[in-house]
Amino acid sequence: MRLESNVEERDAEIAKYSSRVVKQEKEIETLRERLSSINREHQRVISKQERALQAASQHDGETTKQLKNLLEHQGEQNVELQTNKEKVNNLQTEVERLRRQVHTLQQESADKEVKIVQLSKKHESAVEDLVGLNQALDSKQMELELVKRRHGVRGTGGSTSTPAPSRVSHCDSAAFSTPSTSRPSSVISNSDRESTGPATLTKERKLSSDSLTKTNMLSKSTRVNGSATTGAMGPPSTTKPRLSSMGPPRNRMSMGTPTPAARISSLSRSASAKPASATTSSSAAIH
């Protein structure tokens, strides 16, 4: 009985241990499953980390490349910035130089304008002097012809020079004809038309018309004075002396008195040469 009880106890213990073993095996199986799942999770995490590491390394390479490109671009930008700064400094220097040059040219232009005004005033005074000289020349020529007619200038017996009738008739008609001062004024106006403005041309025309009026009045007064002087010195001649009876004029008088046309033409040429030279010098100075 005691043995049976021991066997039963042993069987009960065996059953207990068997159930415990089964339970432990189940736990082991569960732990294995958990371990395998943990291993899978670990592998997944490792692969994920590897992929992340590869992506990070690639991104790091791209970032490094971009950084190098940025550094190179920054260097190029710095060089370009330095070049632009130098260009700006050069342009500022050039602008300052051009500003000084413009200021100098403005001053020179003002001086040239003052010189042009002075030259135009001198030209106007020269034209007025020329008109006055022409009037004085005409009056002196008329006085000379009146004196020659008053004293009855005749040629000497031994003189061999015989003037042409056209020359005598020209002198005869020039004594009592209105002196023409329009020719010098027209020559002067033609020569100065390009160098002077419309205001100067209007002044020249007005000046020439005034000179013509004054010359006509002077010729009329000279005729009246000459006729009065001739009547006072002696009885007037009833007959006009002929050209053949007068004889050739003396050489001294004919050689000493220039003709009005030649004198006026020479004065007009000198007057036209002066404004032309003044205009040329002023235009050359402006250029």
PDB file of C-alpha atoms in Angstrom, residues 20-270:
ATOM      1  CA  ARG A  20       4.793  22.064 -16.388  1.00  0.00           C
ATOM      2  CA  VAL A  21       7.061  20.964 -19.272  1.00  0.00           C
ATOM      3  CA  VAL A  22       4.225  21.392 -21.745  1.00  0.00           C
ATOM      4  CA  LYS A  23       3.525  24.789 -20.331  1.00  0.00           C
ATOM      5  CA  GLN A  24       7.184  25.727 -20.522  1.00  0.00           C
ATOM      6  CA  GLU A  25       7.370  24.420 -24.081  1.00  0.00           C
ATOM      7  CA  LYS A  26       4.437  26.621 -24.955  1.00  0.00           C
ATOM      8  CA  GLU A  27       6.179  29.524 -23.314  1.00  0.00           C
ATOM      9  CA  ILE A  28       9.350  28.648 -25.198  1.00  0.00           C
ATOM     10  CA  GLU A  29       7.381  28.525 -28.445  1.00  0.00           C
ATOM     11  CA  THR A  30       5.840  31.852 -27.621  1.00  0.00           C
ATOM     12  CA  LEU A  31       9.216  33.282 -26.776  1.00  0.00           C
ATOM     13  CA  ARG A  32      10.616  31.922 -30.015  1.00  0.00           C
ATOM     14  CA  GLU A  33       7.814  33.550 -31.951  1.00  0.00           C
ATOM     15  CA  ARG A  34       8.425  36.790 -30.122  1.00  0.00           C
ATOM     16  CA  LEU A  35      12.164  36.441 -30.765  1.00  0.00           C
ATOM     17  CA  SER A  36      11.579  35.836 -34.454  1.00  0.00           C
ATOM     18  CA  SER A  37       9.257  38.828 -34.622  1.00  0.00           C
ATOM     19  CA  ILE A  38      11.827  40.889 -32.769  1.00  0.00           C
ATOM     20  CA  ASN A  39      14.481  39.696 -35.185  1.00  0.00           C
ATOM     21  CA  ARG A  40      12.296  40.626 -38.139  1.00  0.00           C
ATOM     22  CA  GLU A  41      11.609  44.002 -36.620  1.00  0.00           C
ATOM     23  CA  HIS A  42      15.291  44.415 -35.964  1.00  0.00           C
ATOM     24  CA  GLN A  43      16.134  43.519 -39.528  1.00  0.00           C
ATOM     25  CA  ARG A  44      13.494  45.910 -40.783  1.00  0.00           C
ATOM     26  CA  VAL A  45      14.854  48.684 -38.597  1.00  0.00           C
ATOM     27  CA  ILE A  46      18.388  47.894 -39.656  1.00  0.00           C
ATOM     28  CA  SER A  47      17.437  47.960 -43.349  1.00  0.00           C
ATOM     29  CA  LYS A  48      15.507  51.168 -42.800  1.00  0.00           C
ATOM     30  CA  GLN A  49      18.456  52.731 -41.049  1.00  0.00           C
ATOM     31  CA  GLU A  50      20.750  51.520 -43.810  1.00  0.00           C
ATOM     32  CA  ARG A  51      18.483  53.075 -46.413  1.00  0.00           C
ATOM     33  CA  ALA A  52      18.328  56.258 -44.370  1.00  0.00           C
ATOM     34  CA  LEU A  53      22.081  56.217 -44.027  1.00  0.00           C
ATOM     35  CA  GLN A  54      22.511  55.741 -47.761  1.00  0.00           C
ATOM     36  CA  ALA A  55      20.058  58.538 -48.455  1.00  0.00           C
ATOM     37  CA  ALA A  56      21.843  60.715 -45.933  1.00  0.00           C
ATOM     38  CA  SER A  57      25.191  59.924 -47.498  1.00  0.00           C
ATOM     39  CA  GLN A  58      23.810  60.712 -50.952  1.00  0.00           C
ATOM     40  CA  HIS A  59      22.256  63.893 -49.658  1.00  0.00           C
ATOM     41  CA  ASP A  60      25.523  64.714 -47.956  1.00  0.00           C
ATOM     42  CA  GLY A  61      27.347  64.224 -51.252  1.00  0.00           C
ATOM     43  CA  GLU A  62      24.842  66.403 -53.073  1.00  0.00           C
ATOM     44  CA  THR A  63      25.033  68.967 -50.299  1.00  0.00           C
ATOM     45  CA  THR A  64      28.807  68.947 -50.493  1.00  0.00           C
ATOM     46  CA  LYS A  65      28.653  69.360 -54.260  1.00  0.00           C
ATOM     47  CA  GLN A  66      26.132  72.195 -53.922  1.00  0.00           C
ATOM     48  CA  LEU A  67      28.308  73.788 -51.283  1.00  0.00           C
ATOM     49  CA  LYS A  68      31.301  73.602 -53.609  1.00  0.00           C
ATOM     50  CA  ASN A  69      29.232  75.095 -56.436  1.00  0.00           C
ATOM     51  CA  LEU A  70      28.011  77.831 -54.127  1.00  0.00           C
ATOM     52  CA  LEU A  71      31.561  78.573 -53.043  1.00  0.00           C
ATOM     53  CA  GLU A  72      32.717  78.743 -56.664  1.00  0.00           C
ATOM     54  CA  HIS A  73      29.749  80.954 -57.585  1.00  0.00           C
ATOM     55  CA  GLN A  74      30.473  83.144 -54.591  1.00  0.00           C
ATOM     56  CA  GLY A  75      34.079  83.489 -55.729  1.00  0.00           C
ATOM     57  CA  GLU A  76      32.926  84.432 -59.234  1.00  0.00           C
ATOM     58  CA  GLN A  77      30.440  86.892 -57.767  1.00  0.00           C
ATOM     59  CA  ASN A  78      33.176  88.419 -55.618  1.00  0.00           C
ATOM     60  CA  VAL A  79      35.437  88.802 -58.651  1.00  0.00           C
ATOM     61  CA  GLU A  80      32.577  90.288 -60.688  1.00  0.00           C
ATOM     62  CA  LEU A  81      31.681  92.580 -57.808  1.00  0.00           C
ATOM     63  CA  GLN A  82      35.262  93.792 -57.588  1.00  0.00           C
ATOM     64  CA  THR A  83      35.334  94.333 -61.362  1.00  0.00           C
ATOM     65  CA  ASN A  84      32.039  96.234 -61.201  1.00  0.00           C
ATOM     66  CA  LYS A  85      33.387  98.381 -58.381  1.00  0.00           C
ATOM     67  CA  GLU A  86      36.440  99.214 -60.467  1.00  0.00           C
ATOM     68  CA  LYS A  87      34.201  99.995 -63.455  1.00  0.00           C
ATOM     69  CA  VAL A  88      32.020 102.235 -61.286  1.00  0.00           C
ATOM     70  CA  ASN A  89      35.089 104.055 -60.001  1.00  0.00           C
ATOM     71  CA  ASN A  90      36.392 104.465 -63.547  1.00  0.00           C
ATOM     72  CA  LEU A  91      33.002 105.699 -64.735  1.00  0.00           C
ATOM     73  CA  GLN A  92      32.796 108.156 -61.856  1.00  0.00           C
ATOM     74  CA  THR A  93      36.265 109.428 -62.734  1.00  0.00           C
ATOM     75  CA  GLU A  94      35.270 109.679 -66.401  1.00  0.00           C
ATOM     76  CA  VAL A  95      32.032 111.484 -65.510  1.00  0.00           C
ATOM     77  CA  GLU A  96      33.949 113.926 -63.340  1.00  0.00           C
ATOM     78  CA  ARG A  97      36.445 114.515 -66.143  1.00  0.00           C
ATOM     79  CA  LEU A  98      33.632 115.008 -68.664  1.00  0.00           C
ATOM     80  CA  ARG A  99      31.891 117.381 -66.263  1.00  0.00           C
ATOM     81  CA  ARG A 100      35.063 119.445 -65.968  1.00  0.00           C
ATOM     82  CA  GLN A 101      35.498 119.322 -69.737  1.00  0.00           C
ATOM     83  CA  VAL A 102      31.892 120.443 -70.279  1.00  0.00           C
ATOM     84  CA  HIS A 103      32.415 123.270 -67.804  1.00  0.00           C
ATOM     85  CA  THR A 104      35.582 124.288 -69.625  1.00  0.00           C
ATOM     86  CA  LEU A 105      33.805 124.086 -72.991  1.00  0.00           C
ATOM     87  CA  GLN A 106      30.941 126.180 -71.634  1.00  0.00           C
ATOM     88  CA  GLN A 107      33.398 128.803 -70.465  1.00  0.00           C
ATOM     89  CA  GLU A 108      35.169 128.703 -73.828  1.00  0.00           C
ATOM     90  CA  SER A 109      31.811 128.925 -75.607  1.00  0.00           C
ATOM     91  CA  ALA A 110      30.883 131.946 -73.498  1.00  0.00           C
ATOM     92  CA  ASP A 111      34.235 133.543 -74.332  1.00  0.00           C
ATOM     93  CA  LYS A 112      33.727 132.746 -78.010  1.00  0.00           C
ATOM     94  CA  GLU A 113      30.239 134.251 -77.910  1.00  0.00           C
ATOM     95  CA  VAL A 114      31.659 137.402 -76.332  1.00  0.00           C
ATOM     96  CA  LYS A 115      34.358 137.487 -79.016  1.00  0.00           C
ATOM     97  CA  ILE A 116      31.738 136.940 -81.723  1.00  0.00           C
ATOM     98  CA  VAL A 117      29.674 139.816 -80.337  1.00  0.00           C
ATOM     99  CA  GLN A 118      32.779 142.006 -80.231  1.00  0.00           C
ATOM    100  CA  LEU A 119      33.719 140.999 -83.776  1.00  0.00           C
ATOM    101  CA  SER A 120      30.182 141.678 -84.986  1.00  0.00           C
ATOM    102  CA  LYS A 121      30.316 145.112 -83.366  1.00  0.00           C
ATOM    103  CA  LYS A 122      33.700 145.745 -84.993  1.00  0.00           C
ATOM    104  CA  HIS A 123      32.269 144.575 -88.301  1.00  0.00           C
ATOM    105  CA  GLU A 124      29.306 146.938 -87.965  1.00  0.00           C
ATOM    106  CA  SER A 125      31.632 149.814 -87.122  1.00  0.00           C
ATOM    107  CA  ALA A 126      33.840 148.857 -90.079  1.00  0.00           C
ATOM    108  CA  VAL A 127      30.806 148.850 -92.364  1.00  0.00           C
ATOM    109  CA  GLU A 128      29.782 152.250 -91.031  1.00  0.00           C
ATOM    110  CA  ASP A 129      33.338 153.513 -91.559  1.00  0.00           C
ATOM    111  CA  LEU A 130      33.287 152.110 -95.083  1.00  0.00           C
ATOM    112  CA  VAL A 131      30.010 153.859 -95.852  1.00  0.00           C
ATOM    113  CA  GLY A 132      31.410 157.088 -94.420  1.00  0.00           C
ATOM    114  CA  LEU A 133      34.596 156.697 -96.453  1.00  0.00           C
ATOM    115  CA  ASN A 134      32.567 156.057 -99.603  1.00  0.00           C
ATOM    116  CA  GLN A 135      30.503 159.166 -98.941  1.00  0.00           C
ATOM    117  CA  ALA A 136      33.635 161.212 -98.239  1.00  0.00           C
ATOM    118  CA  LEU A 137      35.285 159.827-101.377  1.00  0.00           C
ATOM    119  CA  ASP A 138      32.264 160.673-103.486  1.00  0.00           C
ATOM    120  CA  SER A 139      32.052 164.184-102.047  1.00  0.00           C
ATOM    121  CA  LYS A 140      35.778 164.755-102.601  1.00  0.00           C
ATOM    122  CA  GLN A 141      35.515 163.425-106.124  1.00  0.00           C
ATOM    123  CA  MET A 142      32.606 165.741-106.804  1.00  0.00           C
ATOM    124  CA  GLU A 143      34.506 168.666-105.298  1.00  0.00           C
ATOM    125  CA  LEU A 144      37.517 167.784-107.448  1.00  0.00           C
ATOM    126  CA  GLU A 145      35.406 167.680-110.594  1.00  0.00           C
ATOM    127  CA  LEU A 146      33.794 171.003-109.665  1.00  0.00           C
ATOM    128  CA  VAL A 147      37.222 172.549-109.060  1.00  0.00           C
ATOM    129  CA  LYS A 148      38.456 171.199-112.388  1.00  0.00           C
ATOM    130  CA  ARG A 149      35.439 172.651-114.152  1.00  0.00           C
ATOM    131  CA  ARG A 150      35.701 175.940-112.232  1.00  0.00           C
ATOM    132  CA  HIS A 151      39.336 176.528-113.150  1.00  0.00           C
ATOM    133  CA  GLY A 152      38.944 175.187-116.663  1.00  0.00           C
ATOM    134  CA  VAL A 153      41.596 172.481-116.501  1.00  0.00           C
ATOM    135  CA  ARG A 154      43.232 172.095-119.934  1.00  0.00           C
ATOM    136  CA  GLY A 155      46.029 169.951-121.283  1.00  0.00           C
ATOM    137  CA  THR A 156      49.498 171.412-121.934  1.00  0.00           C
ATOM    138  CA  GLY A 157      50.820 172.043-125.378  1.00  0.00           C
ATOM    139  CA  GLY A 158      53.601 169.476-125.200  1.00  0.00           C
ATOM    140  CA  SER A 159      51.481 166.727-123.760  1.00  0.00           C
ATOM    141  CA  THR A 160      51.250 163.646-125.899  1.00  0.00           C
ATOM    142  CA  SER A 161      48.673 161.721-123.902  1.00  0.00           C
ATOM    143  CA  THR A 162      45.169 161.976-125.354  1.00  0.00           C
ATOM    144  CA  PRO A 163      42.495 160.483-123.105  1.00  0.00           C
ATOM    145  CA  ALA A 164      39.692 158.546-124.645  1.00  0.00           C
ATOM    146  CA  PRO A 165      36.370 160.375-125.120  1.00  0.00           C
ATOM    147  CA  SER A 166      34.648 157.731-123.025  1.00  0.00           C
ATOM    148  CA  ARG A 167      36.898 158.590-120.087  1.00  0.00           C
ATOM    149  CA  VAL A 168      36.153 162.331-120.423  1.00  0.00           C
ATOM    150  CA  SER A 169      32.451 161.748-120.839  1.00  0.00           C
ATOM    151  CA  HIS A 170      32.520 159.443-117.824  1.00  0.00           C
ATOM    152  CA  CYS A 171      34.229 162.130-115.705  1.00  0.00           C
ATOM    153  CA  ASP A 172      31.829 164.724-117.091  1.00  0.00           C
ATOM    154  CA  SER A 173      28.791 162.647-116.225  1.00  0.00           C
ATOM    155  CA  ALA A 174      30.220 161.603-112.853  1.00  0.00           C
ATOM    156  CA  ALA A 175      30.546 165.243-111.779  1.00  0.00           C
ATOM    157  CA  PHE A 176      26.782 165.812-111.794  1.00  0.00           C
ATOM    158  CA  SER A 177      25.518 162.307-111.233  1.00  0.00           C
ATOM    159  CA  THR A 178      24.435 160.734-107.958  1.00  0.00           C
ATOM    160  CA  PRO A 179      27.290 158.591-106.601  1.00  0.00           C
ATOM    161  CA  SER A 180      26.341 154.952-106.356  1.00  0.00           C
ATOM    162  CA  THR A 181      27.031 153.606-102.886  1.00  0.00           C
ATOM    163  CA  SER A 182      24.727 150.627-103.302  1.00  0.00           C
ATOM    164  CA  ARG A 183      27.509 148.568-104.883  1.00  0.00           C
ATOM    165  CA  PRO A 184      29.785 148.451-101.819  1.00  0.00           C
ATOM    166  CA  SER A 185      26.851 147.828 -99.510  1.00  0.00           C
ATOM    167  CA  SER A 186      25.541 145.042-101.751  1.00  0.00           C
ATOM    168  CA  VAL A 187      28.998 143.473-101.923  1.00  0.00           C
ATOM    169  CA  ILE A 188      29.338 143.667 -98.164  1.00  0.00           C
ATOM    170  CA  SER A 189      25.860 142.261 -97.600  1.00  0.00           C
ATOM    171  CA  ASN A 190      26.518 139.398-100.027  1.00  0.00           C
ATOM    172  CA  SER A 191      29.826 138.529 -98.392  1.00  0.00           C
ATOM    173  CA  ASP A 192      28.400 138.769 -94.870  1.00  0.00           C
ATOM    174  CA  ARG A 193      25.090 137.076 -95.545  1.00  0.00           C
ATOM    175  CA  GLU A 194      26.435 133.685 -94.570  1.00  0.00           C
ATOM    176  CA  SER A 195      28.336 134.898 -91.501  1.00  0.00           C
ATOM    177  CA  THR A 196      25.658 137.178 -89.976  1.00  0.00           C
ATOM    178  CA  GLY A 197      22.111 136.595 -88.908  1.00  0.00           C
ATOM    179  CA  PRO A 198      18.832 138.103 -90.138  1.00  0.00           C
ATOM    180  CA  ALA A 199      19.082 140.973 -87.660  1.00  0.00           C
ATOM    181  CA  THR A 200      22.484 142.019 -89.032  1.00  0.00           C
ATOM    182  CA  LEU A 201      21.234 141.766 -92.627  1.00  0.00           C
ATOM    183  CA  THR A 202      18.250 143.976 -91.783  1.00  0.00           C
ATOM    184  CA  LYS A 203      20.587 146.470 -90.156  1.00  0.00           C
ATOM    185  CA  GLU A 204      22.879 146.387 -93.238  1.00  0.00           C
ATOM    186  CA  ARG A 205      19.952 147.056 -95.574  1.00  0.00           C
ATOM    187  CA  LYS A 206      18.717 149.880 -93.380  1.00  0.00           C
ATOM    188  CA  LEU A 207      22.254 151.271 -93.189  1.00  0.00           C
ATOM    189  CA  SER A 208      22.667 151.142 -96.975  1.00  0.00           C
ATOM    190  CA  SER A 209      19.312 152.868 -97.526  1.00  0.00           C
ATOM    191  CA  ASP A 210      20.260 155.568 -95.009  1.00  0.00           C
ATOM    192  CA  SER A 211      23.636 156.015 -96.720  1.00  0.00           C
ATOM    193  CA  LEU A 212      21.904 156.375-100.097  1.00  0.00           C
ATOM    194  CA  THR A 213      19.573 159.044 -98.693  1.00  0.00           C
ATOM    195  CA  LYS A 214      22.454 160.917 -97.077  1.00  0.00           C
ATOM    196  CA  THR A 215      24.524 160.697-100.263  1.00  0.00           C
ATOM    197  CA  ASN A 216      21.671 162.055-102.373  1.00  0.00           C
ATOM    198  CA  MET A 217      21.217 164.959 -99.961  1.00  0.00           C
ATOM    199  CA  LEU A 218      24.984 165.564 -99.957  1.00  0.00           C
ATOM    200  CA  SER A 219      25.154 165.552-103.752  1.00  0.00           C
ATOM    201  CA  LYS A 220      22.261 168.025-103.972  1.00  0.00           C
ATOM    202  CA  SER A 221      23.890 170.370-101.445  1.00  0.00           C
ATOM    203  CA  THR A 222      27.215 170.036-103.260  1.00  0.00           C
ATOM    204  CA  ARG A 223      25.592 170.990-106.548  1.00  0.00           C
ATOM    205  CA  VAL A 224      23.965 174.058-105.006  1.00  0.00           C
ATOM    206  CA  ASN A 225      27.197 175.132-103.296  1.00  0.00           C
ATOM    207  CA  GLY A 226      29.238 174.545-106.430  1.00  0.00           C
ATOM    208  CA  SER A 227      26.903 176.589-108.598  1.00  0.00           C
ATOM    209  CA  ALA A 228      26.798 179.398-106.020  1.00  0.00           C
ATOM    210  CA  THR A 229      30.591 179.460-105.742  1.00  0.00           C
ATOM    211  CA  THR A 230      31.005 179.552-109.488  1.00  0.00           C
ATOM    212  CA  GLY A 231      28.601 182.472-109.779  1.00  0.00           C
ATOM    213  CA  ALA A 232      30.354 184.367-107.031  1.00  0.00           C
ATOM    214  CA  MET A 233      33.842 183.987-108.506  1.00  0.00           C
ATOM    215  CA  GLY A 234      32.951 185.193-111.955  1.00  0.00           C
ATOM    216  CA  PRO A 235      30.235 185.493-114.542  1.00  0.00           C
ATOM    217  CA  PRO A 236      28.829 182.181-115.605  1.00  0.00           C
ATOM    218  CA  SER A 237      29.775 180.991-119.024  1.00  0.00           C
ATOM    219  CA  THR A 238      26.992 181.120-121.547  1.00  0.00           C
ATOM    220  CA  THR A 239      28.404 178.334-123.677  1.00  0.00           C
ATOM    221  CA  LYS A 240      29.549 174.955-122.500  1.00  0.00           C
ATOM    222  CA  PRO A 241      33.132 174.183-123.567  1.00  0.00           C
ATOM    223  CA  ARG A 242      33.447 171.345-125.971  1.00  0.00           C
ATOM    224  CA  LEU A 243      35.590 168.335-125.407  1.00  0.00           C
ATOM    225  CA  SER A 244      37.720 169.045-128.451  1.00  0.00           C
ATOM    226  CA  SER A 245      38.337 172.670-127.413  1.00  0.00           C
ATOM    227  CA  MET A 246      39.194 171.746-123.853  1.00  0.00           C
ATOM    228  CA  GLY A 247      42.095 169.609-124.904  1.00  0.00           C
ATOM    229  CA  PRO A 248      43.515 166.642-123.089  1.00  0.00           C
ATOM    230  CA  PRO A 249      43.802 166.983-119.326  1.00  0.00           C
ATOM    231  CA  ARG A 250      47.137 167.327-117.702  1.00  0.00           C
ATOM    232  CA  ASN A 251      48.935 164.171-116.674  1.00  0.00           C
ATOM    233  CA  ARG A 252      49.374 165.252-113.064  1.00  0.00           C
ATOM    234  CA  MET A 253      45.674 165.695-112.457  1.00  0.00           C
ATOM    235  CA  SER A 254      44.645 162.569-114.320  1.00  0.00           C
ATOM    236  CA  MET A 255      47.260 160.420-112.638  1.00  0.00           C
ATOM    237  CA  GLY A 256      46.672 161.796-109.126  1.00  0.00           C
ATOM    238  CA  THR A 257      42.909 161.295-108.989  1.00  0.00           C
ATOM    239  CA  PRO A 258      41.700 157.679-108.870  1.00  0.00           C
ATOM    240  CA  THR A 259      38.349 156.819-110.328  1.00  0.00           C
ATOM    241  CA  PRO A 260      35.515 156.316-107.818  1.00  0.00           C
ATOM    242  CA  ALA A 261      34.672 152.853-109.129  1.00  0.00           C
ATOM    243  CA  ALA A 262      38.181 151.484-108.552  1.00  0.00           C
ATOM    244  CA  ARG A 263      38.411 153.059-105.101  1.00  0.00           C
ATOM    245  CA  ILE A 264      34.984 151.786-104.068  1.00  0.00           C
ATOM    246  CA  SER A 265      35.693 148.297-105.401  1.00  0.00           C
ATOM    247  CA  SER A 266      39.004 148.152-103.506  1.00  0.00           C
ATOM    248  CA  LEU A 267      37.305 149.289-100.292  1.00  0.00           C
ATOM    249  CA  SER A 268      34.503 146.776-100.760  1.00  0.00           C
ATOM    250  CA  ARG A 269      37.030 143.968-101.332  1.00  0.00           C
ATOM    251  CA  SER A 270      38.916 144.893 -98.150  1.00  0.00           C
TER     252      SER A 270
END
